[in-house]
Short mmCIF file of C-alpha atoms in Angstrom, two decimals:
data_model
loop_
_atom_site.label_atom_id
_atom_site.label_comp_id
_atom_site.label_asym_id
_atom_site.label_seq_id
_atom_site.Cartn_x
_atom_site.Cartn_y
_atom_site.Cartn_z
CA GLU A 1 -12.28 32.06 59.78
CA SER A 2 -14.59 29.85 61.08
CA GLN A 3 -17.95 30.04 59.93
CA ILE A 4 -19.69 30.21 62.89
CA GLU A 5 -21.20 33.53 63.88
CA TRP A 6 -19.13 35.54 66.66
CA GLY A 7 -21.99 35.58 68.72
CA CYS A 8 -21.88 32.83 69.29
CA LEU A 9 -18.54 31.55 68.35
CA ARG A 10 -17.05 32.20 72.31
CA MET A 11 -20.10 30.32 73.95
CA LEU A 12 -18.74 27.00 72.07
CA LYS A 13 -17.08 23.88 73.82
CA LEU A 14 -14.90 21.58 72.84
CA GLY A 15 -16.20 20.06 69.33
CA GLU A 16 -19.02 22.07 69.13
CA GLU A 17 -17.88 24.14 66.24
CA ALA A 18 -17.69 21.20 64.23
CA LYS A 19 -21.06 19.44 65.18
CA LEU A 20 -22.84 23.38 64.83
CA LEU A 21 -21.97 23.09 60.92
CA ARG A 22 -22.52 19.90 60.34
CA MET A 23 -26.28 20.73 61.13
CA ARG A 24 -26.11 23.48 59.67
CA ALA A 25 -25.60 21.07 56.36
CA LEU A 26 -28.03 19.04 57.72
CA LEU A 27 -30.61 21.34 57.79
CA ALA A 28 -29.18 23.91 53.86
CA ASP A 29 -32.47 23.14 53.33
CA ASP A 30 -35.06 23.35 54.96
CA LEU A 31 -33.79 26.91 55.76
CA ALA A 32 -33.29 28.05 52.19
CA ARG A 33 -37.42 26.86 52.56
CA VAL A 34 -38.04 29.70 55.19
CA GLU A 35 -39.76 32.73 54.57
CA GLU A 36 -37.17 35.19 56.56
CA TRP A 37 -34.02 34.01 58.17
CA LEU A 38 -34.41 35.31 62.18
CA PRO A 39 -31.55 35.09 63.47
CA ASP A 40 -33.06 33.82 67.40
CA VAL A 41 -34.67 31.48 65.34
CA HIS A 42 -32.03 30.14 62.47
CA GLY A 43 -28.79 31.92 63.15
CA ASP A 44 -26.40 29.28 65.80
CA VAL A 45 -27.69 29.91 69.57
CA ARG A 46 -30.83 28.14 68.60
CA MET A 47 -29.49 25.53 66.62
CA LEU A 48 -26.69 25.39 69.83
CA ARG A 49 -29.45 25.16 71.85
CA PHE A 50 -31.30 22.13 70.60
CA LEU A 51 -27.54 20.47 70.63
CA ARG A 52 -26.85 21.04 73.82
CA LYS A 53 -29.98 20.00 75.16
CA CYS A 54 -29.33 16.67 72.54
CA LYS A 55 -26.56 16.33 74.65
CA GLY A 56 -24.53 16.81 72.38
CA GLU A 57 -25.49 14.71 69.36
CA GLU A 58 -26.52 16.42 65.91
CA ALA A 59 -27.98 14.01 64.25
CA VAL A 60 -30.53 14.46 67.00
CA ALA A 61 -30.79 17.79 67.47
CA VAL A 62 -31.83 18.38 63.39
CA GLY A 63 -34.45 15.98 64.13
CA TRP A 64 -35.68 18.23 67.08
CA TYR A 65 -35.33 21.27 65.18
CA ARG A 66 -36.05 20.43 61.40
CA GLN A 67 -39.98 19.49 63.92
CA MET A 68 -39.76 22.83 65.35
CA LEU A 69 -40.07 24.37 62.25
CA GLU A 70 -42.77 22.67 60.59
CA TRP A 71 -44.11 23.74 64.35
CA ARG A 72 -43.62 26.94 63.14
CA ARG A 73 -44.94 27.09 60.11
CA ARG A 74 -47.93 24.56 60.76
CA GLU A 75 -48.76 27.34 63.59
CA GLY A 76 -47.07 30.86 61.59
CA VAL A 77 -45.28 31.36 64.20
CA ASP A 78 -42.73 33.07 62.67
CA VAL A 79 -45.20 36.04 61.87
CA ILE A 80 -46.18 36.41 65.72
CA ARG A 81 -42.88 36.64 65.75
CA GLN A 82 -42.02 39.32 63.34
CA ARG A 83 -45.18 41.26 65.20
CA LEU A 84 -43.92 41.26 68.33
CA VAL A 85 -40.47 42.93 66.03
CA GLN A 86 -42.79 45.07 64.45
CA GLN A 87 -44.55 46.85 66.38
CA GLN A 88 -42.66 46.75 69.32
CA MET A 89 -44.78 44.86 70.78
CA THR A 90 -44.62 44.41 75.00
CA PRO A 91 -47.00 41.64 77.13
CA HIS A 92 -49.85 44.04 77.11
CA ASP A 93 -50.47 44.39 73.69
CA PHE A 94 -50.59 40.51 73.40
CA PRO A 95 -53.75 39.80 72.24
CA PHE A 96 -56.00 38.10 74.86
CA HIS A 97 -53.55 39.90 77.45
CA ALA A 98 -56.07 41.47 80.18
CA GLU A 99 -58.82 38.41 80.39
CA LEU A 100 -55.90 35.62 81.09
CA GLN A 101 -53.78 37.97 83.14
CA ALA A 102 -56.77 38.49 85.56
CA LEU A 103 -57.33 34.69 85.83
CA MET A 104 -54.13 33.61 85.38
CA PRO A 105 -51.96 36.61 86.13
CA VAL A 106 -47.98 36.47 85.39
CA THR A 107 -44.46 38.78 85.39
CA VAL A 108 -42.45 39.13 82.57
CA TRP A 109 -38.14 40.38 83.61
CA SER A 110 -36.58 41.12 79.99
CA GLU A 111 -33.26 40.79 82.47
CA SER A 112 -33.03 39.92 85.54
CA PRO A 113 -32.31 43.84 88.66
CA ARG A 114 -28.58 42.61 89.58
CA THR A 115 -27.68 40.70 87.17
CA HIS A 116 -28.66 41.79 83.73
CA VAL A 117 -27.81 37.76 82.01
CA ASP A 118 -31.06 35.72 82.67
CA ALA A 119 -34.21 36.88 82.11
CA ILE A 120 -37.15 35.82 84.91
CA GLN A 121 -41.33 35.20 85.36
CA VAL A 122 -43.17 35.04 87.54
CA ILE A 123 -45.56 32.80 87.25
CA TYR A 124 -48.39 33.22 90.65
CA ASN A 125 -49.67 29.90 90.91
CA GLY A 126 -51.02 31.29 93.97
CA ARG A 127 -53.64 33.08 92.19
CA TRP A 128 -54.10 31.42 89.41
CA LYS A 129 -58.04 30.56 88.77
CA THR A 130 -58.46 28.02 86.35
CA ARG A 131 -61.86 26.69 86.57
CA GLY A 132 -62.81 30.77 86.26
CA LEU A 133 -60.75 29.36 82.41
CA VAL A 134 -61.84 26.74 81.83
CA ARG A 135 -65.83 28.75 82.07
CA ALA A 136 -64.68 31.57 79.83
CA ILE A 137 -63.82 28.67 77.55
CA ARG A 138 -67.00 26.54 77.88
CA SER A 139 -68.63 30.06 77.63
CA GLY A 140 -67.42 30.88 74.96
CA GLN A 141 -65.49 33.84 75.29
CA LEU A 142 -61.78 32.59 75.32
CA THR A 143 -61.20 29.09 73.03
CA GLU A 144 -57.70 26.47 74.06
CA GLN A 145 -55.79 28.06 70.93
CA ASP A 146 -56.58 31.91 72.31
CA PHE A 147 -55.45 30.17 75.18
CA LEU A 148 -51.73 28.19 74.20
CA ARG A 149 -51.32 31.16 70.93
CA TYR A 150 -50.94 34.28 74.15
CA TRP A 151 -48.36 31.77 76.13
CA VAL A 152 -46.59 31.31 71.82
CA PHE A 153 -46.78 35.23 72.31
CA ILE A 154 -44.66 35.33 75.63
CA ASN A 155 -43.01 32.49 74.78
CA GLU A 156 -40.99 34.45 71.56
CA TRP A 157 -40.90 37.39 73.75
CA LEU A 158 -38.66 36.16 75.51
CA SER A 159 -36.85 33.61 73.24
CA LEU A 160 -35.83 37.05 71.55
CA ARG A 161 -33.81 38.54 74.42
CA ILE A 162 -32.38 35.23 76.45
CA ASP A 163 -31.09 34.42 72.35
CA SER A 164 -29.67 38.85 73.11
CA LEU A 165 -27.91 38.59 76.18
CA SER A 166 -26.29 35.07 75.27
CA ARG A 167 -25.58 37.21 72.84
CA GLN A 168 -24.52 39.53 74.35
CA HIS A 169 -23.08 38.48 77.32
CA GLY A 170 -20.92 34.65 75.42
CA ARG A 171 -22.88 32.17 77.36
CA ILE A 172 -26.17 30.73 77.48
CA ALA A 173 -28.57 32.94 78.65
CA GLY A 174 -32.18 30.96 79.52
CA ILE A 175 -35.66 32.10 82.06
CA LYS A 176 -35.89 31.36 85.74
CA LEU A 177 -38.41 30.08 86.52
CA VAL A 178 -40.44 31.40 89.92
CA CYS A 179 -43.99 29.77 90.65
CA ASP A 180 -45.72 31.33 93.16
CA MET A 181 -47.78 28.85 95.03
CA ARG A 182 -48.70 31.63 98.01
CA ASP A 183 -52.77 31.49 98.84
CA ALA A 184 -53.48 28.23 96.55
CA ASP A 185 -56.08 27.13 96.41
CA PRO A 186 -56.89 23.89 95.12
CA LEU A 187 -61.11 25.47 94.33
CA LYS A 188 -59.71 28.11 92.09
CA GLN A 189 -56.70 26.59 91.01
CA PHE A 190 -57.08 22.95 89.42
CA SER A 191 -59.80 21.34 87.78
CA LYS A 192 -59.90 18.03 85.60
CA THR A 193 -60.55 19.67 82.35
CA PHE A 194 -57.49 21.97 83.23
CA PHE A 195 -55.09 19.16 83.46
CA THR A 196 -56.32 18.02 80.13
CA MET A 197 -54.89 21.61 78.59
CA MET A 198 -51.74 20.85 80.63
CA GLY A 199 -50.09 18.44 78.40
CA PRO A 200 -50.07 20.66 75.34
CA TRP A 201 -49.73 23.45 77.22
CA ALA A 202 -46.57 22.11 78.69
CA ALA A 203 -45.52 20.22 75.06
CA MET A 204 -45.00 23.41 73.31
CA SER A 205 -42.95 25.11 75.05
CA GLN A 206 -40.17 21.34 75.86
CA ASP A 207 -40.76 20.22 72.19
CA ASN A 208 -39.93 24.09 70.18
CA TYR A 209 -38.08 25.91 73.26
CA PRO A 210 -34.97 24.01 74.91
CA MET A 211 -32.17 24.88 77.09
CA THR A 212 -34.89 27.62 77.98
CA SER A 213 -34.84 27.30 81.68
CA CYS A 214 -31.87 27.48 83.55
CA ASN A 215 -33.67 26.92 86.93
CA ILE A 216 -38.02 26.51 88.39
CA TYR A 217 -38.83 26.92 91.50
CA PHE A 218 -41.71 26.14 93.37
CA VAL A 219 -42.01 28.85 96.36
CA ASP A 220 -44.57 27.52 99.41
CA ALA A 221 -46.24 24.84 97.82
CA PRO A 222 -48.73 23.60 100.15
CA LYS A 223 -49.94 19.79 101.03
CA PHE A 224 -52.72 19.36 98.79
CA PHE A 225 -49.65 19.74 96.29
CA GLY A 226 -48.81 16.65 96.01
CA VAL A 227 -51.50 15.33 94.33
CA VAL A 228 -51.59 18.07 91.53
CA TRP A 229 -47.64 17.25 91.31
CA ALA A 230 -48.13 13.80 90.64
CA LEU A 231 -50.92 14.68 88.05
CA ILE A 232 -48.70 17.19 86.75
CA ALA A 233 -45.14 15.76 87.12
CA PRO A 234 -45.44 12.64 83.63
CA MET A 235 -46.19 15.95 81.41
CA LEU A 236 -42.63 17.38 82.62
CA ASN A 237 -39.46 16.08 80.58
CA GLU A 238 -36.81 14.35 82.24
CA ASP A 239 -33.97 17.57 81.79
CA THR A 240 -37.46 19.73 83.49
CA ARG A 241 -37.80 17.86 86.74
CA SER A 242 -34.20 18.75 87.68
CA LYS A 243 -34.30 22.32 87.40
CA ILE A 244 -37.17 22.48 90.10
CA THR A 245 -36.86 23.36 93.65
CA PHE A 246 -39.12 23.19 95.87
CA THR A 247 -38.66 26.30 98.28
CA ASP A 248 -40.36 28.66 100.79
CA SER A 249 -40.86 32.18 101.17
CA ARG A 250 -39.33 31.97 104.34
CA ASP A 251 -35.69 30.70 103.51
CA THR A 252 -34.86 33.80 100.94
CA SER A 253 -31.52 32.64 100.16
CA TRP A 254 -32.09 31.15 96.35
CA LEU A 255 -33.33 34.77 95.66
CA SER A 256 -29.90 35.47 95.30
CA ASP A 257 -29.68 33.37 91.46
CA LEU A 258 -32.82 35.72 90.92
CA GLY A 259 -30.56 38.68 91.57
CA LEU A 260 -33.56 39.69 93.92
CA ASP A 261 -33.16 40.58 97.49
CA THR A 262 -37.31 40.12 97.93
CA LEU A 263 -39.68 37.50 95.94
CA PRO A 264 -41.92 40.62 93.82
CA ASP A 265 -45.42 40.71 95.28
CA TYR A 266 -48.57 40.26 92.93
CA ALA A 267 -50.32 43.63 91.76
CA SER A 268 -53.15 44.18 89.50
CA ASP A 269 -50.75 45.60 86.91
CA HIS A 270 -47.44 43.39 86.97
CA SER A 271 -47.22 41.98 83.55
CA ILE A 272 -43.92 43.72 81.72
#
């Protein structure tokens, strides 16, 4: 009888079971020190994400996973995860939700409306007011830590759901991300100070939530975005960049990948 969790066992490819067992053995002392065993964090599905991200190199995956555990300990991320579950929080309940949604609106679905396999996230970049965010930070209304912590809440909320979807459907579920660039205005969206904040934000998501994004669609990127992209691209690892597609709202063929018929419009009360 396999020692791998049943919810993960049916996802495995040839050779991955033995590698996961070796990862478990190498991480036994690390996992013994966690205050509470969390299936979506310490279980085999999460380890499998690290293993596949590292292209089957279990020693590399173990090192990366240890760094994730240390980050969670240092930043109190397990406490956030426990709050989400115990208080049955939705994005509306996240700290600084109203303030940050007014400046950086984002919609979160826990699953695709049609396929019910992957989660969907729509970031309304065209309505972002990053200069307003910088002003809020400089005035003391928010801090950069508040901004990053809000995204930890979002990432943990989504991580819980894609772990459940993975176990339910027998494959690694992920997030299909849409960056809606419609109505983008460089005078509102982009500032030098905000770009300095993007590095830690991108690193936090890429380093601690591997194999999370399935596909990333940039929709209706304006001409000036080429300059912006030259600044953003180096912050993204090769794997993330390989998932990105630039498209426009007139071509709706890519929407079938999301299980949607139309690109959702921004609404004042849109985050779920």
